[in-house]
Coordinates of C-alpha atoms (C1' of nucleotides) in Angstrom, one line a residue:
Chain J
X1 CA -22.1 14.7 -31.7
X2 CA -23.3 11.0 -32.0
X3 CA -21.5 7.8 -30.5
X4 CA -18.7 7.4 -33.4
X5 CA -17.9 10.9 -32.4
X6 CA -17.6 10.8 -28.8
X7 CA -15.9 7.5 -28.9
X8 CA -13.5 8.7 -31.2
X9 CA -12.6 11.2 -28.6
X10 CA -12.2 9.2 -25.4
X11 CA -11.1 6.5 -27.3
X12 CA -13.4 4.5 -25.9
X13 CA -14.9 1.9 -28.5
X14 CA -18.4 2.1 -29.1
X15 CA -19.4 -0.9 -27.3
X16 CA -18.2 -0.3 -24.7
X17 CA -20.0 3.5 -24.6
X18 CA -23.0 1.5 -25.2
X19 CA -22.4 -1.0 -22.4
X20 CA -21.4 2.2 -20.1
X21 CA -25.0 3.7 -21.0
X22 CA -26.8 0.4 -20.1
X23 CA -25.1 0.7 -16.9
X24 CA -26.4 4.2 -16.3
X25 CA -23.0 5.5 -15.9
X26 CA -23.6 7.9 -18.9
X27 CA -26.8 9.8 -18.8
X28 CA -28.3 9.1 -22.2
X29 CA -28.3 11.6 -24.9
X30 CA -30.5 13.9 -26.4
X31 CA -33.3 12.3 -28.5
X32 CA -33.4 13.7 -32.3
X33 CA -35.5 10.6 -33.3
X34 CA -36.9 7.5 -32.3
X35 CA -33.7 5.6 -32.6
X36 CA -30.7 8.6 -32.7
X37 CA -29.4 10.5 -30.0
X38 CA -27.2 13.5 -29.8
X39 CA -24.3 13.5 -27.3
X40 CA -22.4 16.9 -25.9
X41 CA -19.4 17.5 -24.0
X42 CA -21.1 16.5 -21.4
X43 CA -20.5 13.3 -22.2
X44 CA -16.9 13.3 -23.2
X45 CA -16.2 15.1 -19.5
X46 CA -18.2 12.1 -17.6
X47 CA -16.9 9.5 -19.8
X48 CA -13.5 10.8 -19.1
X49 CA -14.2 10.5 -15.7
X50 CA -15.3 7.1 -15.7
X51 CA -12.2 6.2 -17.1
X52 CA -10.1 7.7 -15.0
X53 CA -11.9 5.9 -12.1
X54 CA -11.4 3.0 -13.6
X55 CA -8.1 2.7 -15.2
X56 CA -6.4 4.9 -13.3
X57 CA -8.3 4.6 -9.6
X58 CA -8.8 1.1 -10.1
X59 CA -12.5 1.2 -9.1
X60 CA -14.8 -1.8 -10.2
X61 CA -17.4 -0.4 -12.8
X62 CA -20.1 -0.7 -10.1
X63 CA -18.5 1.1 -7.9
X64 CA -18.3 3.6 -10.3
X65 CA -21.9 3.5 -10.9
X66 CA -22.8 4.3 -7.3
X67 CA -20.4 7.0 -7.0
X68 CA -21.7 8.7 -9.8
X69 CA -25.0 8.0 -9.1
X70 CA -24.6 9.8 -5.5
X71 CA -23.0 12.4 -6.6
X72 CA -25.8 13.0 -9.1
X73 CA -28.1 13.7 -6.6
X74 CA -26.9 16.4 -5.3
X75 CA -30.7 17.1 -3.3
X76 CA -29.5 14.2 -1.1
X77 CA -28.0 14.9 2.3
X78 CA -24.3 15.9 1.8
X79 CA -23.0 13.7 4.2
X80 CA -24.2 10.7 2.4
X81 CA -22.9 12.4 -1.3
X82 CA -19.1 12.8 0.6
X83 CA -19.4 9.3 2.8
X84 CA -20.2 8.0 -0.6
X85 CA -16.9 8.8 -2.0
X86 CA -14.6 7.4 0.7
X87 CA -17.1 4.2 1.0
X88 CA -16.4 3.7 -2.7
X89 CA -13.4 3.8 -2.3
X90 CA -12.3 1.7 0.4
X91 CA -12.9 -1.9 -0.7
X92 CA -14.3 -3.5 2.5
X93 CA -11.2 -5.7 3.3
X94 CA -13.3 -9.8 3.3
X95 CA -13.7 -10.5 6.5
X96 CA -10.6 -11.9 8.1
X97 CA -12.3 -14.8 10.3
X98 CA -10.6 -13.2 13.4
X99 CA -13.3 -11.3 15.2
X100 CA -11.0 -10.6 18.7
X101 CA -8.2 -9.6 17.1
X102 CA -10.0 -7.1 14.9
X103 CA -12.2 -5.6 17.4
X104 CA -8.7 -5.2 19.4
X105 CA -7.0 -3.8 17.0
X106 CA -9.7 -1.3 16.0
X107 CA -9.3 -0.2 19.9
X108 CA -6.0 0.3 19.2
X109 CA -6.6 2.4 16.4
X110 CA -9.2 4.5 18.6
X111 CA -6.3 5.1 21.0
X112 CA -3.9 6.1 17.8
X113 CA -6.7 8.4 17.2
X114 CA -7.2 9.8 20.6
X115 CA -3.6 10.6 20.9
X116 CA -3.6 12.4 17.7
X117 CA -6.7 14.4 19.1
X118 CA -8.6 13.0 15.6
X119 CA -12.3 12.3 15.4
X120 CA -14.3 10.5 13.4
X121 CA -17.1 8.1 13.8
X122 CA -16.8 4.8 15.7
X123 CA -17.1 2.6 12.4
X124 CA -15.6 4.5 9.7
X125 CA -14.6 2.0 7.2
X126 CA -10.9 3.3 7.0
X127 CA -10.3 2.5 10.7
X128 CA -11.7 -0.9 10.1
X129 CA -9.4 -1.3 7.0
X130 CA -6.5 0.1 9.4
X131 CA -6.9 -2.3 11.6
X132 CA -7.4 -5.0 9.6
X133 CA -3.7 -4.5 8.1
X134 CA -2.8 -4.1 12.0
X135 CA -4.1 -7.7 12.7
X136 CA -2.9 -8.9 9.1
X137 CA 1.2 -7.3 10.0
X138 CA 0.5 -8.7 13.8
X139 CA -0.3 -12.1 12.3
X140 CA 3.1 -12.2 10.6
X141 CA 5.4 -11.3 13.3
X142 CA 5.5 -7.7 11.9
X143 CA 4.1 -6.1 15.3
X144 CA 6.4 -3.4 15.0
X145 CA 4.8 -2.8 11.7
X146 CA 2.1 -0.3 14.3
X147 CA 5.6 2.3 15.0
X148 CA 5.6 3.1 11.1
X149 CA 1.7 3.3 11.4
X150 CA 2.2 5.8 14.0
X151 CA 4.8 8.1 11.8
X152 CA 2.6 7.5 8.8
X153 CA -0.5 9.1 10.7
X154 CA 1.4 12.3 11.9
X155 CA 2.3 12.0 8.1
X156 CA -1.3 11.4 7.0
X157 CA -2.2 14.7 8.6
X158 CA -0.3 16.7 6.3
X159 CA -2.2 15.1 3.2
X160 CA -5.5 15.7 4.7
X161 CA -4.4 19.7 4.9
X162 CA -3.4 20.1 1.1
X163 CA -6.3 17.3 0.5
X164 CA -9.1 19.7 1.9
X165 CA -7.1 22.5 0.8
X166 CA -7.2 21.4 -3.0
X167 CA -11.2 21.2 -2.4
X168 CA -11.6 24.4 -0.6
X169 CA -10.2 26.1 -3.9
X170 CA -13.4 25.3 -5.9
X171 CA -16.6 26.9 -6.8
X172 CA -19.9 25.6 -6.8
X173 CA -21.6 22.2 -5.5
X174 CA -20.2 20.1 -8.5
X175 CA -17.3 21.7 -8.6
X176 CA -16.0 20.6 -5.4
X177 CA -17.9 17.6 -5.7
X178 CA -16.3 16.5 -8.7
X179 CA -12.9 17.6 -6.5
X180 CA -13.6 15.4 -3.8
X181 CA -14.3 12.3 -6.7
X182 CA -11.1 13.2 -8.6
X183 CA -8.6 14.7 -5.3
X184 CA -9.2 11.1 -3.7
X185 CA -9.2 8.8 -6.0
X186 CA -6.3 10.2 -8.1
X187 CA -5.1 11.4 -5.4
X188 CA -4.5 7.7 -4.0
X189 CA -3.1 6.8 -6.9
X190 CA -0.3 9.7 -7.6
X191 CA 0.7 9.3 -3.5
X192 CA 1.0 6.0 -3.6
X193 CA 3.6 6.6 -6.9
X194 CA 5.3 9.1 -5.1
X195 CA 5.6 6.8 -2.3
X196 CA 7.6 4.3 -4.4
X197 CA 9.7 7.4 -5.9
X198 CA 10.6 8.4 -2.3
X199 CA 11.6 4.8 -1.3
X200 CA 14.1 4.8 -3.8
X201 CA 15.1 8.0 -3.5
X202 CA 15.8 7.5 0.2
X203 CA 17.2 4.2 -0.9
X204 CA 19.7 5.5 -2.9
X205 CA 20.8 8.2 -0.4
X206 CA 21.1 5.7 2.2
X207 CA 22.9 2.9 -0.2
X208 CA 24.7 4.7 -2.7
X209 CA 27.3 2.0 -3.4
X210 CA 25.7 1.3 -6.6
X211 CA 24.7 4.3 -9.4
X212 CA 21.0 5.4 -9.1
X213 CA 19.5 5.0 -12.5
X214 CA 20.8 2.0 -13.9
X215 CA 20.7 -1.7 -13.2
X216 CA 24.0 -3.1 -12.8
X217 CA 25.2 -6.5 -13.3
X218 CA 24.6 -9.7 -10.6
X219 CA 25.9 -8.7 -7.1
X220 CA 23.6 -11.3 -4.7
X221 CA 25.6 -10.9 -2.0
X222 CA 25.3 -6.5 -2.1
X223 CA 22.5 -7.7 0.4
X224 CA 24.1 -8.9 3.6
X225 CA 27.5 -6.8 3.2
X226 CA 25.5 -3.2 2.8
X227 CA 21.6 -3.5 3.7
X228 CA 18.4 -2.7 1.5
X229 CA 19.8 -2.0 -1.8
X230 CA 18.4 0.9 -4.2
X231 CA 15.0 0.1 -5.0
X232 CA 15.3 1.4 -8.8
Chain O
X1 CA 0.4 -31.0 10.5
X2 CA -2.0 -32.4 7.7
X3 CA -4.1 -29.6 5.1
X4 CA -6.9 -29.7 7.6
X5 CA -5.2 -28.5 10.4
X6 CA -3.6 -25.8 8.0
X7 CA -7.0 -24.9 6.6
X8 CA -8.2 -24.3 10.5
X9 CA -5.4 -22.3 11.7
X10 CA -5.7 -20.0 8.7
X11 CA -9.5 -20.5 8.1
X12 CA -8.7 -20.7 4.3
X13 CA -10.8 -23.8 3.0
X14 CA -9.1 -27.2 2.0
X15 CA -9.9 -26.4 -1.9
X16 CA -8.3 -23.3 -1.7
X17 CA -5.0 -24.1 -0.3
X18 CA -5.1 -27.0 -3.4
X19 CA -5.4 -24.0 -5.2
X20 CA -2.9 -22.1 -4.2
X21 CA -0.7 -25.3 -3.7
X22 CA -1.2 -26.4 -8.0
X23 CA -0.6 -21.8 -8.9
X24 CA 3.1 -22.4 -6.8
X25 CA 2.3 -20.1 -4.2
X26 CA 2.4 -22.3 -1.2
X27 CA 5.0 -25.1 -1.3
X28 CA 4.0 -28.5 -1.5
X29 CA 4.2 -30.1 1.7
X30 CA 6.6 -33.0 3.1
X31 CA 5.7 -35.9 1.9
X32 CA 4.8 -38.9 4.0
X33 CA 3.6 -41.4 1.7
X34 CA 2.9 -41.5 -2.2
X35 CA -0.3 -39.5 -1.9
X36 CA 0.0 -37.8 2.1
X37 CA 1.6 -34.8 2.7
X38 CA 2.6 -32.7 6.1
X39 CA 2.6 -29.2 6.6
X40 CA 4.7 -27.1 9.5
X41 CA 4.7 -23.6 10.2
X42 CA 6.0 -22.0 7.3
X43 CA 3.4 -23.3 5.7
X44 CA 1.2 -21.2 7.7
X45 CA 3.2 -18.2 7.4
X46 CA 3.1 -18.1 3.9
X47 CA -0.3 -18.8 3.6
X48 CA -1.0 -15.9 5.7
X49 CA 1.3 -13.9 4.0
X50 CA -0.6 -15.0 0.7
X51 CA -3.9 -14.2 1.6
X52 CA -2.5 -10.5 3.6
X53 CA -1.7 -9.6 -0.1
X54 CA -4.9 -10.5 -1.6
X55 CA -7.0 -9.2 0.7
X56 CA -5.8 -6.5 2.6
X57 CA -3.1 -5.5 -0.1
X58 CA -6.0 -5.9 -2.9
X59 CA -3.0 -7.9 -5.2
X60 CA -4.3 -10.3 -7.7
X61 CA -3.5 -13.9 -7.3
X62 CA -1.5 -14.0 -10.3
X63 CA 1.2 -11.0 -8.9
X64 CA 1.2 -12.2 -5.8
X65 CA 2.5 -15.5 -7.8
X66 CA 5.2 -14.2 -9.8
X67 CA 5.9 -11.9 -6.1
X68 CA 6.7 -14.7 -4.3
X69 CA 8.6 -16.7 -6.5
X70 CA 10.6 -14.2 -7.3
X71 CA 11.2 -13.3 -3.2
X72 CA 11.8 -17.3 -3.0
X73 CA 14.7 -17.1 -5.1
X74 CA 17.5 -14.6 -3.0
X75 CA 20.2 -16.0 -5.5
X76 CA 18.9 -13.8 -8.4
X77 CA 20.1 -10.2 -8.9
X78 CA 18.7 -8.3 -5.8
X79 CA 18.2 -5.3 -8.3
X80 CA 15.1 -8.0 -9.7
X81 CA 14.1 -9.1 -6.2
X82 CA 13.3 -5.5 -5.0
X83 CA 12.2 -4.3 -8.1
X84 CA 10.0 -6.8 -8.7
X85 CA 8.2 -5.4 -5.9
X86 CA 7.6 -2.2 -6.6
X87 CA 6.2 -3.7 -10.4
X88 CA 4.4 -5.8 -8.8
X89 CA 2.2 -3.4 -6.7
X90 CA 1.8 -0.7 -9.3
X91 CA -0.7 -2.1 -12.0
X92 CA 0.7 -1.1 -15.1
X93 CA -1.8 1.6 -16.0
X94 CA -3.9 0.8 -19.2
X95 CA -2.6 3.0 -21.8
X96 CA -4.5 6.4 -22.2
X97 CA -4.3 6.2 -25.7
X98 CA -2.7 9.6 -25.3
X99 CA 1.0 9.1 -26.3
X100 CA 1.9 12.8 -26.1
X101 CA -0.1 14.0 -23.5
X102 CA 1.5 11.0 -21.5
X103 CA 5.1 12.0 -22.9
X104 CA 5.1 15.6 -21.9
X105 CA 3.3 14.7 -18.3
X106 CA 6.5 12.2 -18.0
X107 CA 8.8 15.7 -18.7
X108 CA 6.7 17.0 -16.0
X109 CA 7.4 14.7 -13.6
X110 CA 10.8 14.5 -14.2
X111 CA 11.1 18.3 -13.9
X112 CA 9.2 17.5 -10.3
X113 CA 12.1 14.9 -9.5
X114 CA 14.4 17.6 -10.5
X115 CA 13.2 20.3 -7.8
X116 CA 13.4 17.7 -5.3
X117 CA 16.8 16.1 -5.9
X118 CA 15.5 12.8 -6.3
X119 CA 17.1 10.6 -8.3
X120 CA 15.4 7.0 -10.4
X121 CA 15.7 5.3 -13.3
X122 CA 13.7 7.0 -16.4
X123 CA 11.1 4.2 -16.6
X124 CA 10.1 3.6 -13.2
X125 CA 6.7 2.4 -12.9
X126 CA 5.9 5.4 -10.9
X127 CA 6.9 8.1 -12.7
X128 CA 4.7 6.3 -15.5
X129 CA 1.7 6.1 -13.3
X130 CA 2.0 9.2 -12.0
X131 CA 2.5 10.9 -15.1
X132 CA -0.9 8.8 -16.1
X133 CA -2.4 10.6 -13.0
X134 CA -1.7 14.2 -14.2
X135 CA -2.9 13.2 -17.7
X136 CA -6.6 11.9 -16.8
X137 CA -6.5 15.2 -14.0
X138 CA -5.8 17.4 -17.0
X139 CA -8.0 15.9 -19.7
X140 CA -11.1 16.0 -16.5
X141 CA -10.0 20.3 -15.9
X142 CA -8.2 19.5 -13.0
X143 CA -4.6 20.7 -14.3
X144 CA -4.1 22.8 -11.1
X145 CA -4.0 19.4 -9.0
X146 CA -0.4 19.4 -10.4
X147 CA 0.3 21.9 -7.4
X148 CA -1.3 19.3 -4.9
X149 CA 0.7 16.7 -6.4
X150 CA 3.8 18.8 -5.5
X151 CA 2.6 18.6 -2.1
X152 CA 2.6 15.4 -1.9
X153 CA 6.0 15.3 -3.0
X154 CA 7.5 16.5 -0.4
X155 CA 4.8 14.6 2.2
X156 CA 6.2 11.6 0.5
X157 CA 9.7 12.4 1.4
X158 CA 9.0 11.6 4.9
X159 CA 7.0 8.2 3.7
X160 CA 10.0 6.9 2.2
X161 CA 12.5 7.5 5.1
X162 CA 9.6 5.9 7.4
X163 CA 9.6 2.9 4.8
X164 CA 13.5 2.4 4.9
X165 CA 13.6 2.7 8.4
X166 CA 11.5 0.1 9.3
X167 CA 13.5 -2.1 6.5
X168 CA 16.7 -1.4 8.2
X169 CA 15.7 -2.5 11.3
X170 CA 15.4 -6.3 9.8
X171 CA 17.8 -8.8 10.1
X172 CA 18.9 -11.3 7.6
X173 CA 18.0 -11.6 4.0
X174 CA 14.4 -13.0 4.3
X175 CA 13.3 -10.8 6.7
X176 CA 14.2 -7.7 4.8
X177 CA 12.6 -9.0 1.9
X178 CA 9.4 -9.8 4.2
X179 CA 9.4 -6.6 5.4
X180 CA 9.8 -5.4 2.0
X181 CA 6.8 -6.8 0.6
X182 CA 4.4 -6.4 3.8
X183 CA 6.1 -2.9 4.6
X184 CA 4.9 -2.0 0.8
X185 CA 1.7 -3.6 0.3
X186 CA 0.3 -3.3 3.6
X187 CA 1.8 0.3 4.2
X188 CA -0.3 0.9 0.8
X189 CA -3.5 0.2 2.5
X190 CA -2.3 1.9 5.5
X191 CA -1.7 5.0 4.2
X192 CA -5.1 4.9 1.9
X193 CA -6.6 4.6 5.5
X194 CA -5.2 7.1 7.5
X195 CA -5.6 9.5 5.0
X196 CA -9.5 9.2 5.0
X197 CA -9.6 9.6 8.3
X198 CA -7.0 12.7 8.6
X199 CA -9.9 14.0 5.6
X200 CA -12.4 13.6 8.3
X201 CA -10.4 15.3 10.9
X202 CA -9.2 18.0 9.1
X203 CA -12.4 18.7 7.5
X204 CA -14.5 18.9 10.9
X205 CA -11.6 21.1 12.0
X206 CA -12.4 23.1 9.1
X207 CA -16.5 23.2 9.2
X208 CA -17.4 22.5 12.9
X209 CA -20.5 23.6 12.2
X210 CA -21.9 19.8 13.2
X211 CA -20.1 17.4 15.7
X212 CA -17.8 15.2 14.6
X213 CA -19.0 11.2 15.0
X214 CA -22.4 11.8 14.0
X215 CA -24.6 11.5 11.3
X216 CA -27.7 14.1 11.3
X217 CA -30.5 15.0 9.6
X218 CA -30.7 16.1 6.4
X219 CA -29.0 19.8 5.7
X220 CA -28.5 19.5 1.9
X221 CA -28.1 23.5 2.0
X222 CA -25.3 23.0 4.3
X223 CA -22.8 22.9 1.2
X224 CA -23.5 26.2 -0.4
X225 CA -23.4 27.9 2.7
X226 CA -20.2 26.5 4.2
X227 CA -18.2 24.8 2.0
X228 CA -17.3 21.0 2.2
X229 CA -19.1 19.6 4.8
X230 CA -17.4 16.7 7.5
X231 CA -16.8 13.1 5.6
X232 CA -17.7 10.6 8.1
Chain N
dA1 C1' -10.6 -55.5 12.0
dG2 C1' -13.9 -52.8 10.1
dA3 C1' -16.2 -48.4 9.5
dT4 C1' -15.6 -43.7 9.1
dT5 C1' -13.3 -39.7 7.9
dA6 C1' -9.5 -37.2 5.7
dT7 C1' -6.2 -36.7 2.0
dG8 C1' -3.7 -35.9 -2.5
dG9 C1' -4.4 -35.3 -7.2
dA10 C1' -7.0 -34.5 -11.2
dT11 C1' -10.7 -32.5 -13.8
dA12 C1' -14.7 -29.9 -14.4
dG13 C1' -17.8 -26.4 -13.1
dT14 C1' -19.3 -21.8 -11.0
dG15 C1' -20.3 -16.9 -10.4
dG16 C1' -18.7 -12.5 -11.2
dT17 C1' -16.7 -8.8 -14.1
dG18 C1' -15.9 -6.1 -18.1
dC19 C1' -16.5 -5.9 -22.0
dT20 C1' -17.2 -7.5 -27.4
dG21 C1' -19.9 -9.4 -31.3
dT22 C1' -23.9 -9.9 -33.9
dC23 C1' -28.3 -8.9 -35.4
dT24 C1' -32.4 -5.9 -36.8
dG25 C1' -34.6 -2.1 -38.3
dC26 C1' -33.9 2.5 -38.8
dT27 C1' -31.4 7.1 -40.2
dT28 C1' -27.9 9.9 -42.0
dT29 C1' -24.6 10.8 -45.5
dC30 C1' -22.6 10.5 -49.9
Chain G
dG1 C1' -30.2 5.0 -54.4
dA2 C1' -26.2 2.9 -52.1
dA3 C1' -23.2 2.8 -48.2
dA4 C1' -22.2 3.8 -43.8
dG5 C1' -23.6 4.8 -39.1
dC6 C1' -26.8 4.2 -35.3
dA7 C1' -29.9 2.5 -31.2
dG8 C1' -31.2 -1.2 -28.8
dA9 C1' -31.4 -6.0 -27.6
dC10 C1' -29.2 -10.1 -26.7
dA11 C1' -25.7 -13.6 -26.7
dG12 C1' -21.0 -14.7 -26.2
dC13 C1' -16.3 -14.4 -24.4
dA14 C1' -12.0 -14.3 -21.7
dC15 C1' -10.3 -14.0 -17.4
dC16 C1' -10.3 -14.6 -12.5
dA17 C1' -10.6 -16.8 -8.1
dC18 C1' -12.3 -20.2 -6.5
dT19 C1' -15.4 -24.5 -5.6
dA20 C1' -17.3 -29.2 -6.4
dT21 C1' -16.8 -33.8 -7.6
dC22 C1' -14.5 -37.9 -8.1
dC23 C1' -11.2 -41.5 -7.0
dA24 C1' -7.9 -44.3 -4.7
dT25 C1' -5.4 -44.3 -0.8
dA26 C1' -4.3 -43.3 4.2
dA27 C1' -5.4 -42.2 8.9
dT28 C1' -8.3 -42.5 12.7
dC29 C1' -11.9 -44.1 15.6
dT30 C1' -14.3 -48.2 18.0

DNA sequence: AGATTATGGATAGTGGTGCTGTCTGCTTTC
DNA sequence: GAAAGCAGACAGCACCACTATCCATAATCT
């Protein structure tokens, strides 16, 4: 097919297919002549993907890039391929300025760790971004804010079963490759919506002096008589 | 204390906190003379809070804007207040062009809710974004992450009674509402974390076959021979 | 008291991101 | 043969989150 073609599938304009092969995120198509290419599925799947990543994962469009380009390389040590995927896709939190505190809160993350009899390497990025939240919640007040950590890792666990589980299932190197690209980054995205569903479910079950399902009319002081009011 | 001071205790440069003082994020400070001003603690609280939600929470400036205002005014509708949250954190997904396919995955997730029990309004954010989710996984060949999704579900469950717990436990409007807002965005991050590194823990449970909090040499036929290898 | 430094307010500029528009010379389709 | 589509190059644009500069005034140091 050529690029009015494949962008009339994707619904991508044609710009911006252009823009995406400049970038190297879509592997060029098949010469027919010196200015005409021929594109294939292929190319609807990956731009697909890139989409996804990027409206639906929320990755920049250089992140993106390297992902894809990693996982394109699949003659490249495996650990670098699957580190690439969770490096992509933890923004490295800017520096918050507080050196100590960081460096104690990542022991105190270690410890978490260590109780949960978890491993991982010393510098993973996620335990750097863990306890940069740890210092951020510390800094206002919310110390406790590390008890709900706590339930949320015995919580985490579970994820990471069905999360390797949902990898296990598929065939072939790009297979589960494509698995690990699309389990964690959509994956992020559809628990953290479940998350909000759950908080109003349990909202709702807890508080259920107003009807789930609809907004009701100005009641400011619902607040202080009854608690955390349905999220909906 | 004057902007200096408040620029050093939250090592966010004097420009910056202009910024944030013209966008109505940070409120302007008690004036001492037609053009001094003095700051006080809860100027440094909210700034902190400000930039937690930027940079650890990832929120735009803009949302974290319209989040705050809307936090600083407990007189309006608590329905808005709380809500207003949960909008604010879940970027409205850009529209897959895909009206249908988005309709039906909506039917889906509403059948989901169904199993479970829970209860929310029809057009929570959420059930929108997640149905985007199953969309992008379908259109990519990934329909069977529907059953991983389900998974979640009932993972989430236990999120959410975490979440409301540790609201519960505040006292007083404002701090409910703080705990709201950090409990949500940072808890996001939080639980982005922890799940990488239960990933990593639950994968080199899985494939031992190299030690955990290492990086060796290259074994690029390690994949086809054992499945997914460790990701740290 | 005088010099230095900091401040509030206003306006303009910067660098990055993710496209979008326009042009040219070709190719395909009608 | 005319109209539409295409590849490739390049310029431009809108938005975002700051950052820099300037000015007149105020605070601080000596």
């Amino acid at each position: 097919m050529r690029i009015g073609e494949l962008s009339k599938r994707t619904g991508v304009a044609v710009p911006t297919i252009k823009y995406y092969l400049r970038e190297g995120m879509l592997p060029p198509g098949e010469r027919t002549s010196p200015n005409q290419a021929r594109y294939d599925e292929s190319h609807v799947h990956r731009l697909r993907l890139v989409r996804a990543l990027i409206d639906v994962g929320g990755l920049p469009v250089a992140k993106v890039r390297d992902l894809l380009a990693t996982v394109d390389s699949p003659s490249d040590d495996i650990d670098k391929l699957l580190g690439t995927v969770q490096r992509a896709v933890i923004p490295p939190l800017p520096a918050s300025g507080q050196a100590e505190m960081q460096a104690a809160a990542e022991e105190e993350v270690r410890a978490l760790l260590d109780d949960l009899g978890w491993h991982c390497r010393e510098d993973h990025p996620a335990l750097t971004a863990l306890a940069g939240v740890l210092v951020s919640a510390q800094a206002l007040g919310h110390g406790t804010f590390l008890d709900t950590v706590r339930r949320y890792a015995v919580i985490a666990a579970q994820i990471g079963v069905a999360d390797l589980d949902y990898i296990a299932d598929k065939r072939g190197v790009d297979g589960m490759l494509e698995s690990v690209v699309v389990g964690t980054v959509l994956g992020d995205t559809a628990l953290i919506a479940l998350r909000r569903l759950a908080q109003v479910n349990e909202s709702t079950k807890r508080y259920p002096h107003r009807r789930a399902g609809t907004l009701t009319e100005n009641q400011p002081e619902a607040l202080t008589q009854a608690g955390p009011d349905d999220l909906a």
